[in-house]
Amino acid sequence: MALYFCIVNEYEMNIENLKSQMRKGMLEYCVLLLLKRGDAYASEMIGLMKEAHLIVMEGTLYPLLTRLKNDGLLAYRWQESKAGPPRKYYSLTPAGIGFLEQLDTAWLEISHSVEHLKNVNS
């Protein structure tokens, strides 16, 4: 019984690790998808991802936003807030829109491949 518990526990830990890696791999795509609908500030993006059951910490999101801005995929502007300090609103640049279109294509290819493999012997 103890050995079974250890194997199940290890398996669950491996699943959580894999889920975490998958989320990190998709985070850039998810951020760009959110910004496709309009400008947003970081806390707003975190809230929207939380609603989608994609838990993202500020310490993960801010470096990604900085990298995407430095890569020319995002721009930002400061806007006064009625509820505190000014907020930095991010938006897609034309390069960001083009990159998102490429990611959309890649996502379709990957999801079709996975669905095909899931249904091979069904």
Tab-separated table of N, CA, C and O in Angstrom:
chain	number	residue	atom	x	y	z
A	1	MET	N	0.823	-1.194	0.000
A	1	MET	CA	0.000	0.000	0.000
A	1	MET	C	0.867	1.259	0.000
A	1	MET	O	0.596	2.187	-0.719
A	2	ALA	N	1.927	1.269	0.808
A	2	ALA	CA	2.797	2.443	0.878
A	2	ALA	C	3.498	2.677	-0.446
A	2	ALA	O	3.644	3.814	-0.877
A	3	LEU	N	3.934	1.600	-1.114
A	3	LEU	CA	4.595	1.731	-2.412
A	3	LEU	C	3.625	2.311	-3.431
A	3	LEU	O	3.985	3.203	-4.197
A	4	TYR	N	2.395	1.838	-3.429
A	4	TYR	CA	1.377	2.363	-4.341
A	4	TYR	C	1.173	3.849	-4.101
A	4	TYR	O	1.118	4.634	-5.037
A	5	PHE	N	1.086	4.259	-2.839
A	5	PHE	CA	0.901	5.659	-2.496
A	5	PHE	C	2.070	6.486	-3.029
A	5	PHE	O	1.871	7.562	-3.592
A	6	CYS	N	3.281	6.003	-2.877
A	6	CYS	CA	4.463	6.729	-3.366
A	6	CYS	C	4.435	6.862	-4.876
A	6	CYS	O	4.748	7.916	-5.413
A	7	ILE	N	4.043	5.805	-5.572
A	7	ILE	CA	3.989	5.853	-7.037
A	7	ILE	C	2.910	6.833	-7.485
A	7	ILE	O	3.134	7.665	-8.361
A	8	VAL	N	1.736	6.766	-6.877
A	8	VAL	CA	0.656	7.681	-7.226
A	8	VAL	C	1.075	9.108	-6.906
A	8	VAL	O	0.873	10.024	-7.702
A	9	ASN	N	1.659	9.322	-5.749
A	9	ASN	CA	2.105	10.647	-5.353
A	9	ASN	C	3.136	11.188	-6.356
A	9	ASN	O	3.078	12.336	-6.764
A	10	GLU	N	4.090	10.360	-6.738
A	10	GLU	CA	5.101	10.770	-7.712
A	10	GLU	C	4.461	11.067	-9.059
A	10	GLU	O	4.797	12.040	-9.717
A	11	TYR	N	3.503	10.244	-9.452
A	11	TYR	CA	2.792	10.449	-10.713
A	11	TYR	C	2.054	11.782	-10.688
A	11	TYR	O	2.117	12.556	-11.639
A	12	GLU	N	1.359	12.074	-9.576
A	12	GLU	CA	0.636	13.332	-9.453
A	12	GLU	C	1.598	14.512	-9.505
A	12	GLU	O	1.299	15.534	-10.116
A	13	MET	N	2.768	14.382	-8.884
A	13	MET	CA	3.763	15.454	-8.919
A	13	MET	C	4.249	15.653	-10.349
A	13	MET	O	4.431	16.796	-10.783
A	14	ASN	N	4.463	14.581	-11.093
A	14	ASN	CA	4.901	14.693	-12.481
A	14	ASN	C	3.831	15.361	-13.339
A	14	ASN	O	4.155	16.161	-14.219
A	15	ILE	N	2.562	15.028	-13.096
A	15	ILE	CA	1.471	15.653	-13.837
A	15	ILE	C	1.442	17.155	-13.558
A	15	ILE	O	1.308	17.966	-14.470
A	16	GLU	N	1.560	17.535	-12.297
A	16	GLU	CA	1.547	18.956	-11.941
A	16	GLU	C	2.722	19.689	-12.587
A	16	GLU	O	2.581	20.807	-13.066
A	17	ASN	N	3.882	19.058	-12.612
A	17	ASN	CA	5.053	19.652	-13.250
A	17	ASN	C	4.804	19.822	-14.750
A	17	ASN	O	5.106	20.874	-15.321
A	18	LEU	N	4.253	18.811	-15.373
A	18	LEU	CA	3.966	18.884	-16.807
A	18	LEU	C	2.922	19.960	-17.094
A	18	LEU	O	3.068	20.734	-18.049
A	19	LYS	N	1.868	20.029	-16.272
A	19	LYS	CA	0.851	21.068	-16.454
A	19	LYS	C	1.474	22.454	-16.323
A	19	LYS	O	1.160	23.360	-17.098
A	20	SER	N	2.377	22.614	-15.365
A	20	SER	CA	3.049	23.888	-15.168
A	20	SER	C	3.880	24.259	-16.399
A	20	SER	O	3.851	25.405	-16.858
A	21	GLN	N	4.598	23.296	-16.945
A	21	GLN	CA	5.399	23.542	-18.140
A	21	GLN	C	4.516	23.893	-19.335
A	21	GLN	O	4.852	24.772	-20.133
A	22	MET	N	3.390	23.195	-19.453
A	22	MET	CA	2.470	23.482	-20.548
A	22	MET	C	1.903	24.893	-20.423
A	22	MET	O	1.805	25.622	-21.421
A	23	ARG	N	1.534	25.299	-19.200
A	23	ARG	CA	1.010	26.655	-18.978
A	23	ARG	C	2.067	27.702	-19.336
A	23	ARG	O	1.761	28.699	-19.983
A	24	LYS	N	3.293	27.468	-18.907
A	24	LYS	CA	4.364	28.421	-19.227
A	24	LYS	C	4.560	28.523	-20.735
A	24	LYS	O	4.782	29.614	-21.259
A	25	GLY	N	4.478	27.389	-21.419
A	25	GLY	CA	4.636	27.392	-22.867
A	25	GLY	C	3.520	28.131	-23.582
A	25	GLY	O	3.724	28.698	-24.659
A	26	MET	N	2.348	28.166	-22.985
A	26	MET	CA	1.186	28.806	-23.598
A	26	MET	C	0.978	30.240	-23.139
A	26	MET	O	0.166	30.967	-23.705
A	27	LEU	N	1.700	30.658	-22.123
A	27	LEU	CA	1.457	31.965	-21.524
A	27	LEU	C	1.626	33.107	-22.525
A	27	LEU	O	0.795	34.020	-22.587
A	28	GLU	N	2.668	33.076	-23.310
A	28	GLU	CA	2.904	34.135	-24.287
A	28	GLU	C	1.717	34.234	-25.247
A	28	GLU	O	1.213	35.326	-25.521
A	29	TYR	N	1.266	33.078	-25.732
A	29	TYR	CA	0.123	33.038	-26.637
A	29	TYR	C	-1.116	33.596	-25.949
A	29	TYR	O	-1.850	34.410	-26.523
A	30	CYS	N	-1.363	33.213	-24.712
A	30	CYS	CA	-2.536	33.684	-23.969
A	30	CYS	C	-2.504	35.191	-23.759
A	30	CYS	O	-3.531	35.868	-23.897
A	31	VAL	N	-1.353	35.745	-23.434
A	31	VAL	CA	-1.227	37.197	-23.256
A	31	VAL	C	-1.568	37.912	-24.558
A	31	VAL	O	-2.333	38.883	-24.582
A	32	LEU	N	-1.038	37.430	-25.668
A	32	LEU	CA	-1.308	38.066	-26.954
A	32	LEU	C	-2.789	37.936	-27.321
A	32	LEU	O	-3.381	38.876	-27.863
A	33	LEU	N	-3.399	36.788	-27.001
A	33	LEU	CA	-4.831	36.624	-27.258
A	33	LEU	C	-5.652	37.632	-26.460
A	33	LEU	O	-6.616	38.212	-26.987
A	34	LEU	N	-5.295	37.846	-25.197
A	34	LEU	CA	-6.012	38.822	-24.381
A	34	LEU	C	-5.884	40.223	-24.961
A	34	LEU	O	-6.850	40.985	-24.988
A	35	LEU	N	-4.694	40.566	-25.414
A	35	LEU	CA	-4.467	41.916	-25.924
A	35	LEU	C	-5.071	42.110	-27.306
A	35	LEU	O	-5.266	43.248	-27.741
A	36	LYS	N	-5.400	41.022	-27.970
A	36	LYS	CA	-6.057	41.132	-29.275
A	36	LYS	C	-7.427	41.801	-29.117
A	36	LYS	O	-7.881	42.528	-29.986
A	37	ARG	N	-8.076	41.579	-27.978
A	37	ARG	CA	-9.407	42.150	-27.750
A	37	ARG	C	-9.340	43.604	-27.311
A	37	ARG	O	-10.338	44.306	-27.306
A	38	GLY	N	-8.149	44.083	-26.911
A	38	GLY	CA	-7.993	45.477	-26.513
A	38	GLY	C	-6.895	45.646	-25.485
A	38	GLY	O	-6.390	44.676	-24.931
A	39	ASP	N	-6.540	46.892	-25.241
A	39	ASP	CA	-5.483	47.213	-24.278
A	39	ASP	C	-5.862	46.696	-22.889
A	39	ASP	O	-7.039	46.667	-22.529
A	40	ALA	N	-4.847	46.317	-22.122
A	40	ALA	CA	-5.083	45.822	-20.762
A	40	ALA	C	-3.845	46.079	-19.919
A	40	ALA	O	-2.737	46.182	-20.434
A	41	TYR	N	-4.059	46.188	-18.622
A	41	TYR	CA	-2.943	46.315	-17.686
A	41	TYR	C	-2.712	44.953	-17.026
A	41	TYR	O	-3.555	44.056	-17.103
A	42	ALA	N	-1.568	44.778	-16.414
A	42	ALA	CA	-1.126	43.454	-15.948
A	42	ALA	C	-2.115	42.805	-14.986
A	42	ALA	O	-2.456	41.627	-15.140
A	43	SER	N	-2.590	43.549	-13.994
A	43	SER	CA	-3.525	42.957	-13.024
A	43	SER	C	-4.807	42.504	-13.703
A	43	SER	O	-5.404	41.492	-13.328
A	44	GLU	N	-5.250	43.240	-14.684
A	44	GLU	CA	-6.442	42.868	-15.445
A	44	GLU	C	-6.201	41.558	-16.191
A	44	GLU	O	-7.049	40.663	-16.203
A	45	MET	N	-5.027	41.433	-16.806
A	45	MET	CA	-4.688	40.200	-17.524
A	45	MET	C	-4.652	39.011	-16.573
A	45	MET	O	-5.166	37.929	-16.887
A	46	ILE	N	-4.071	39.211	-15.404
A	46	ILE	CA	-4.001	38.136	-14.408
A	46	ILE	C	-5.414	37.703	-14.018
A	46	ILE	O	-5.711	36.513	-13.924
A	47	GLY	N	-6.309	38.678	-13.809
A	47	GLY	CA	-7.689	38.361	-13.459
A	47	GLY	C	-8.405	37.591	-14.555
A	47	GLY	O	-9.122	36.620	-14.271
A	48	LEU	N	-8.210	37.996	-15.800
A	48	LEU	CA	-8.857	37.308	-16.913
A	48	LEU	C	-8.321	35.882	-17.066
A	48	LEU	O	-9.086	34.954	-17.352
A	49	MET	N	-7.026	35.712	-16.866
A	49	MET	CA	-6.458	34.367	-16.952
A	49	MET	C	-6.944	33.503	-15.790
A	49	MET	O	-7.212	32.317	-15.966
A	50	LYS	N	-7.095	34.124	-14.613
A	50	LYS	CA	-7.610	33.390	-13.458
A	50	LYS	C	-9.029	32.904	-13.738
A	50	LYS	O	-9.382	31.777	-13.399
A	51	GLU	N	-9.846	33.747	-14.370
A	51	GLU	CA	-11.202	33.347	-14.745
A	51	GLU	C	-11.187	32.124	-15.665
A	51	GLU	O	-12.103	31.310	-15.645
A	52	ALA	N	-10.140	32.022	-16.478
A	52	ALA	CA	-9.995	30.894	-17.401
A	52	ALA	C	-9.263	29.719	-16.748
A	52	ALA	O	-8.883	28.773	-17.434
A	53	HIS	N	-9.059	29.800	-15.422
A	53	HIS	CA	-8.364	28.751	-14.652
A	53	HIS	C	-6.908	28.596	-15.080
A	53	HIS	O	-6.346	27.511	-15.009
A	54	LEU	N	-6.317	29.689	-15.520
A	54	LEU	CA	-4.899	29.731	-15.849
A	54	LEU	C	-4.254	30.664	-14.829
A	54	LEU	O	-4.313	31.881	-14.957
A	55	ILE	N	-3.696	30.071	-13.777
A	55	ILE	CA	-3.153	30.859	-12.681
A	55	ILE	C	-1.754	31.350	-13.043
A	55	ILE	O	-0.861	30.547	-13.336
A	56	VAL	N	-1.600	32.659	-13.037
A	56	VAL	CA	-0.330	33.295	-13.392
A	56	VAL	C	0.020	34.285	-12.294
A	56	VAL	O	-0.821	35.068	-11.860
A	57	MET	N	1.254	34.252	-11.880
A	57	MET	CA	1.731	35.155	-10.838
A	57	MET	C	2.358	36.399	-11.483
A	57	MET	O	2.897	36.322	-12.596
A	58	GLU	N	2.294	37.509	-10.751
A	58	GLU	CA	2.894	38.750	-11.259
A	58	GLU	C	4.360	38.566	-11.592
A	58	GLU	O	4.860	39.111	-12.578
A	59	GLY	N	5.061	37.792	-10.773
A	59	GLY	CA	6.491	37.557	-10.986
A	59	GLY	C	6.789	36.801	-12.267
A	59	GLY	O	7.919	36.793	-12.740
A	60	THR	N	5.792	36.165	-12.822
A	60	THR	CA	5.933	35.483	-14.111
A	60	THR	C	5.504	36.398	-15.246
A	60	THR	O	6.144	36.443	-16.303
A	61	LEU	N	4.409	37.138	-15.027
A	61	LEU	CA	3.842	37.956	-16.101
A	61	LEU	C	4.693	39.171	-16.442
A	61	LEU	O	4.933	39.448	-17.625
A	62	TYR	N	5.162	39.902	-15.440
A	62	TYR	CA	5.891	41.148	-15.723
A	62	TYR	C	7.153	40.936	-16.562
A	62	TYR	O	7.374	41.688	-17.527
A	63	PRO	N	7.980	39.939	-16.268
A	63	PRO	CA	9.145	39.724	-17.145
A	63	PRO	C	8.740	39.355	-18.579
A	63	PRO	O	9.390	39.766	-19.539
A	64	LEU	N	7.645	38.604	-18.719
A	64	LEU	CA	7.169	38.252	-20.058
A	64	LEU	C	6.708	39.501	-20.807
A	64	LEU	O	7.054	39.688	-21.983
A	65	LEU	N	5.956	40.368	-20.140
A	65	LEU	CA	5.505	41.602	-20.784
A	65	LEU	C	6.693	42.470	-21.201
A	65	LEU	O	6.699	43.032	-22.303
A	66	THR	N	7.699	42.545	-20.356
A	66	THR	CA	8.901	43.315	-20.690
A	66	THR	C	9.607	42.720	-21.910
A	66	THR	O	10.018	43.452	-22.816
A	67	ARG	N	9.737	41.395	-21.928
A	67	ARG	CA	10.390	40.746	-23.071
A	67	ARG	C	9.605	40.977	-24.357
A	67	ARG	O	10.179	41.298	-25.405
A	68	LEU	N	8.279	40.837	-24.297
A	68	LEU	CA	7.451	41.041	-25.486
A	68	LEU	C	7.541	42.489	-25.969
A	68	LEU	O	7.561	42.746	-27.180
A	69	LYS	N	7.628	43.442	-25.024
A	69	LYS	CA	7.799	44.847	-25.400
A	69	LYS	C	9.159	45.056	-26.042
A	69	LYS	O	9.270	45.696	-27.093
A	70	ASN	N	10.202	44.489	-25.445
A	70	ASN	CA	11.550	44.636	-25.994
A	70	ASN	C	11.690	43.975	-27.362
A	70	ASN	O	12.498	44.418	-28.174
A	71	ASP	N	10.884	42.942	-27.605
A	71	ASP	CA	10.889	42.261	-28.907
A	71	ASP	C	10.054	42.999	-29.949
A	71	ASP	O	9.960	42.570	-31.091
A	72	GLY	N	9.415	44.084	-29.541
A	72	GLY	CA	8.624	44.884	-30.473
A	72	GLY	C	7.214	44.359	-30.711
A	72	GLY	O	6.529	44.819	-31.623
A	73	LEU	N	6.768	43.405	-29.885
A	73	LEU	CA	5.440	42.815	-30.072
A	73	LEU	C	4.363	43.557	-29.287
A	73	LEU	O	3.182	43.478	-29.623
A	74	LEU	N	4.773	44.292	-28.251
A	74	LEU	CA	3.853	45.060	-27.426
A	74	LEU	C	4.337	46.493	-27.304
A	74	LEU	O	5.538	46.768	-27.381
A	75	ALA	N	3.377	47.376	-27.082
A	75	ALA	CA	3.662	48.757	-26.709
A	75	ALA	C	2.894	49.008	-25.416
A	75	ALA	O	2.048	48.191	-25.034
A	76	TYR	N	3.211	50.096	-24.752
A	76	TYR	CA	2.438	50.422	-23.555
A	76	TYR	C	2.269	51.927	-23.445
A	76	TYR	O	2.981	52.713	-24.068
A	77	ARG	N	1.275	52.290	-22.642
A	77	ARG	CA	1.014	53.690	-22.330
A	77	ARG	C	0.584	53.762	-20.871
A	77	ARG	O	0.017	52.808	-20.341
A	78	TRP	N	0.878	54.865	-20.247
A	78	TRP	CA	0.449	55.086	-18.862
A	78	TRP	C	-0.889	55.789	-18.886
A	78	TRP	O	-1.113	56.698	-19.689
A	79	GLN	N	-1.779	55.373	-17.988
A	79	GLN	CA	-3.083	56.023	-17.882
A	79	GLN	C	-3.430	56.208	-16.414
A	79	GLN	O	-3.256	55.286	-15.608
A	80	GLU	N	-3.913	57.385	-16.081
A	80	GLU	CA	-4.330	57.667	-14.706
A	80	GLU	C	-5.442	56.704	-14.305
A	80	GLU	O	-6.256	56.297	-15.131
A	81	SER	N	-5.451	56.348	-13.034
A	81	SER	CA	-6.458	55.444	-12.488
A	81	SER	C	-7.248	56.146	-11.399
A	81	SER	O	-6.685	56.893	-10.613
A	82	LYS	N	-8.547	55.893	-11.350
A	82	LYS	CA	-9.374	56.455	-10.290
A	82	LYS	C	-9.169	55.707	-8.979
A	82	LYS	O	-9.534	56.182	-7.923
A	83	ALA	N	-8.583	54.513	-9.082
A	83	ALA	CA	-8.431	53.648	-7.899
A	83	ALA	C	-6.971	53.450	-7.512
A	83	ALA	O	-6.579	52.359	-7.136
A	84	GLY	N	-6.153	54.462	-7.627
A	84	GLY	CA	-4.764	54.305	-7.221
A	84	GLY	C	-3.806	54.956	-8.194
A	84	GLY	O	-4.154	55.893	-8.910
A	85	PRO	N	-2.586	54.426	-8.244
A	85	PRO	CA	-1.558	55.017	-9.112
A	85	PRO	C	-1.872	54.783	-10.597
A	85	PRO	O	-2.725	53.964	-10.933
A	86	PRO	N	-1.178	55.498	-11.479
A	86	PRO	CA	-1.379	55.280	-12.921
A	86	PRO	C	-1.100	53.823	-13.294
A	86	PRO	O	-0.301	53.142	-12.646
A	87	ARG	N	-1.789	53.359	-14.321
A	87	ARG	CA	-1.630	51.979	-14.778
A	87	ARG	C	-0.942	51.955	-16.138
A	87	ARG	O	-1.167	52.825	-16.982
A	88	LYS	N	-0.131	50.923	-16.324
A	88	LYS	CA	0.544	50.720	-17.598
A	88	LYS	C	-0.327	49.785	-18.440
A	88	LYS	O	-0.489	48.614	-18.115
A	89	TYR	N	-0.906	50.328	-19.501
A	89	TYR	CA	-1.745	49.547	-20.407
A	89	TYR	C	-0.907	49.060	-21.582
A	89	TYR	O	-0.233	49.847	-22.239
A	90	TYR	N	-0.991	47.765	-21.830
A	90	TYR	CA	-0.253	47.145	-22.925
A	90	TYR	C	-1.164	46.968	-24.129
A	90	TYR	O	-2.371	46.764	-23.983
A	91	SER	N	-0.566	47.037	-25.319
A	91	SER	CA	-1.302	46.808	-26.561
A	91	SER	C	-0.408	46.079	-27.549
A	91	SER	O	0.823	46.093	-27.429
A	92	LEU	N	-1.036	45.442	-28.505
A	92	LEU	CA	-0.289	44.758	-29.564
A	92	LEU	C	0.227	45.772	-30.573
A	92	LEU	O	-0.492	46.706	-30.936
A	93	THR	N	1.430	45.586	-31.020
A	93	THR	CA	1.971	46.365	-32.133
A	93	THR	C	1.604	45.625	-33.421
A	93	THR	O	1.151	44.473	-33.379
A	94	PRO	N	1.817	46.239	-34.579
A	94	PRO	CA	1.596	45.498	-35.830
A	94	PRO	C	2.423	44.201	-35.881
A	94	PRO	O	1.934	43.163	-36.340
A	95	ALA	N	3.655	44.249	-35.370
A	95	ALA	CA	4.475	43.024	-35.327
A	95	ALA	C	3.842	41.996	-34.389
A	95	ALA	O	3.870	40.792	-34.666
A	96	GLY	N	3.259	42.464	-33.287
A	96	GLY	CA	2.594	41.573	-32.345
A	96	GLY	C	1.376	40.911	-32.968
A	96	GLY	O	1.113	39.724	-32.739
A	97	ILE	N	0.631	41.666	-33.759
A	97	ILE	CA	-0.539	41.107	-34.449
A	97	ILE	C	-0.090	40.033	-35.426
A	97	ILE	O	-0.685	38.944	-35.486
A	98	GLY	N	0.973	40.300	-36.173
A	98	GLY	CA	1.495	39.302	-37.113
A	98	GLY	C	1.998	38.061	-36.400
A	98	GLY	O	1.766	36.934	-36.849
A	99	PHE	N	2.674	38.265	-35.284
A	99	PHE	CA	3.180	37.134	-34.517
A	99	PHE	C	2.028	36.308	-33.957
A	99	PHE	O	2.070	35.073	-33.968
A	100	LEU	N	0.983	36.974	-33.486
A	100	LEU	CA	-0.190	36.268	-32.977
A	100	LEU	C	-0.835	35.434	-34.080
A	100	LEU	O	-1.254	34.294	-33.834
A	101	GLU	N	-0.895	35.961	-35.271
A	101	GLU	CA	-1.453	35.184	-36.397
A	101	GLU	C	-0.628	33.920	-36.640
A	101	GLU	O	-1.184	32.849	-36.904
A	102	GLN	N	0.687	34.021	-36.531
A	102	GLN	CA	1.544	32.845	-36.681
A	102	GLN	C	1.304	31.853	-35.547
A	102	GLN	O	1.272	30.641	-35.776
A	103	LEU	N	1.135	32.360	-34.316
A	103	LEU	CA	0.849	31.478	-33.187
A	103	LEU	C	-0.511	30.801	-33.346
A	103	LEU	O	-0.667	29.635	-32.976
A	104	ASP	N	-1.503	31.522	-33.888
A	104	ASP	CA	-2.811	30.920	-34.149
A	104	ASP	C	-2.665	29.724	-35.086
A	104	ASP	O	-3.242	28.664	-34.846
A	105	THR	N	-1.884	29.891	-36.138
A	105	THR	CA	-1.647	28.805	-37.083
A	105	THR	C	-0.939	27.642	-36.404
A	105	THR	O	-1.324	26.483	-36.576
A	106	ALA	N	0.084	27.951	-35.611
A	106	ALA	CA	0.822	26.900	-34.903
A	106	ALA	C	-0.097	26.155	-33.938
A	106	ALA	O	-0.041	24.918	-33.842
A	107	TRP	N	-0.956	26.894	-33.213
A	107	TRP	CA	-1.885	26.262	-32.278
A	107	TRP	C	-2.836	25.308	-33.015
A	107	TRP	O	-3.098	24.200	-32.549
A	108	LEU	N	-3.354	25.744	-34.151
A	108	LEU	CA	-4.253	24.878	-34.923
A	108	LEU	C	-3.537	23.603	-35.360
A	108	LEU	O	-4.102	22.508	-35.272
A	109	GLU	N	-2.310	23.739	-35.834
A	109	GLU	CA	-1.540	22.565	-36.253
A	109	GLU	C	-1.316	21.612	-35.082
A	109	GLU	O	-1.511	20.403	-35.209
A	110	ILE	N	-0.908	22.151	-33.950
A	110	ILE	CA	-0.639	21.314	-32.777
A	110	ILE	C	-1.916	20.655	-32.279
A	110	ILE	O	-1.945	19.455	-31.997
A	111	SER	N	-2.991	21.430	-32.167
A	111	SER	CA	-4.237	20.860	-31.645
A	111	SER	C	-4.801	19.801	-32.583
A	111	SER	O	-5.322	18.775	-32.126
A	112	HIS	N	-4.671	20.005	-33.895
A	112	HIS	CA	-5.121	18.974	-34.844
A	112	HIS	C	-4.281	17.706	-34.702
A	112	HIS	O	-4.819	16.598	-34.745
A	113	SER	N	-2.992	17.873	-34.516
A	113	SER	CA	-2.115	16.711	-34.345
A	113	SER	C	-2.474	15.935	-33.087
A	113	SER	O	-2.566	14.702	-33.105
A	114	VAL	N	-2.696	16.645	-31.993
A	114	VAL	CA	-3.043	15.984	-30.735
A	114	VAL	C	-4.396	15.275	-30.869
A	114	VAL	O	-4.545	14.121	-30.455
A	115	GLU	N	-5.369	15.946	-31.454
A	115	GLU	CA	-6.685	15.314	-31.639
A	115	GLU	C	-6.575	14.082	-32.526
A	115	GLU	O	-7.221	13.069	-32.262
A	116	HIS	N	-5.756	14.147	-33.554
A	116	HIS	CA	-5.558	12.984	-34.421
A	116	HIS	C	-4.991	11.803	-33.619
A	116	HIS	O	-5.477	10.690	-33.729
A	117	LEU	N	-3.971	12.086	-32.821
A	117	LEU	CA	-3.360	11.027	-32.023
A	117	LEU	C	-4.323	10.473	-30.976
A	117	LEU	O	-4.316	9.267	-30.693
A	118	LYS	N	-5.149	11.320	-30.400
A	118	LYS	CA	-6.139	10.857	-29.425
A	118	LYS	C	-7.152	9.918	-30.066
A	118	LYS	O	-7.683	9.037	-29.400
A	119	ASN	N	-7.416	10.095	-31.335
A	119	ASN	CA	-8.470	9.348	-32.024
A	119	ASN	C	-7.936	8.251	-32.942
A	119	ASN	O	-8.728	7.682	-33.702
A	120	VAL	N	-6.652	7.941	-32.880
A	120	VAL	CA	-6.056	6.965	-33.796
A	120	VAL	C	-6.789	5.626	-33.745
A	120	VAL	O	-7.130	5.057	-34.765
A	121	ASN	N	-7.037	5.092	-32.576
A	121	ASN	CA	-7.668	3.780	-32.459
A	121	ASN	C	-9.085	3.859	-31.909
A	121	ASN	O	-9.587	2.914	-31.327
A	122	SER	N	-9.719	4.987	-32.079
A	122	SER	CA	-11.081	5.128	-31.544
A	122	SER	C	-12.111	4.661	-32.542
A	122	SER	O	-11.992	4.674	-33.694
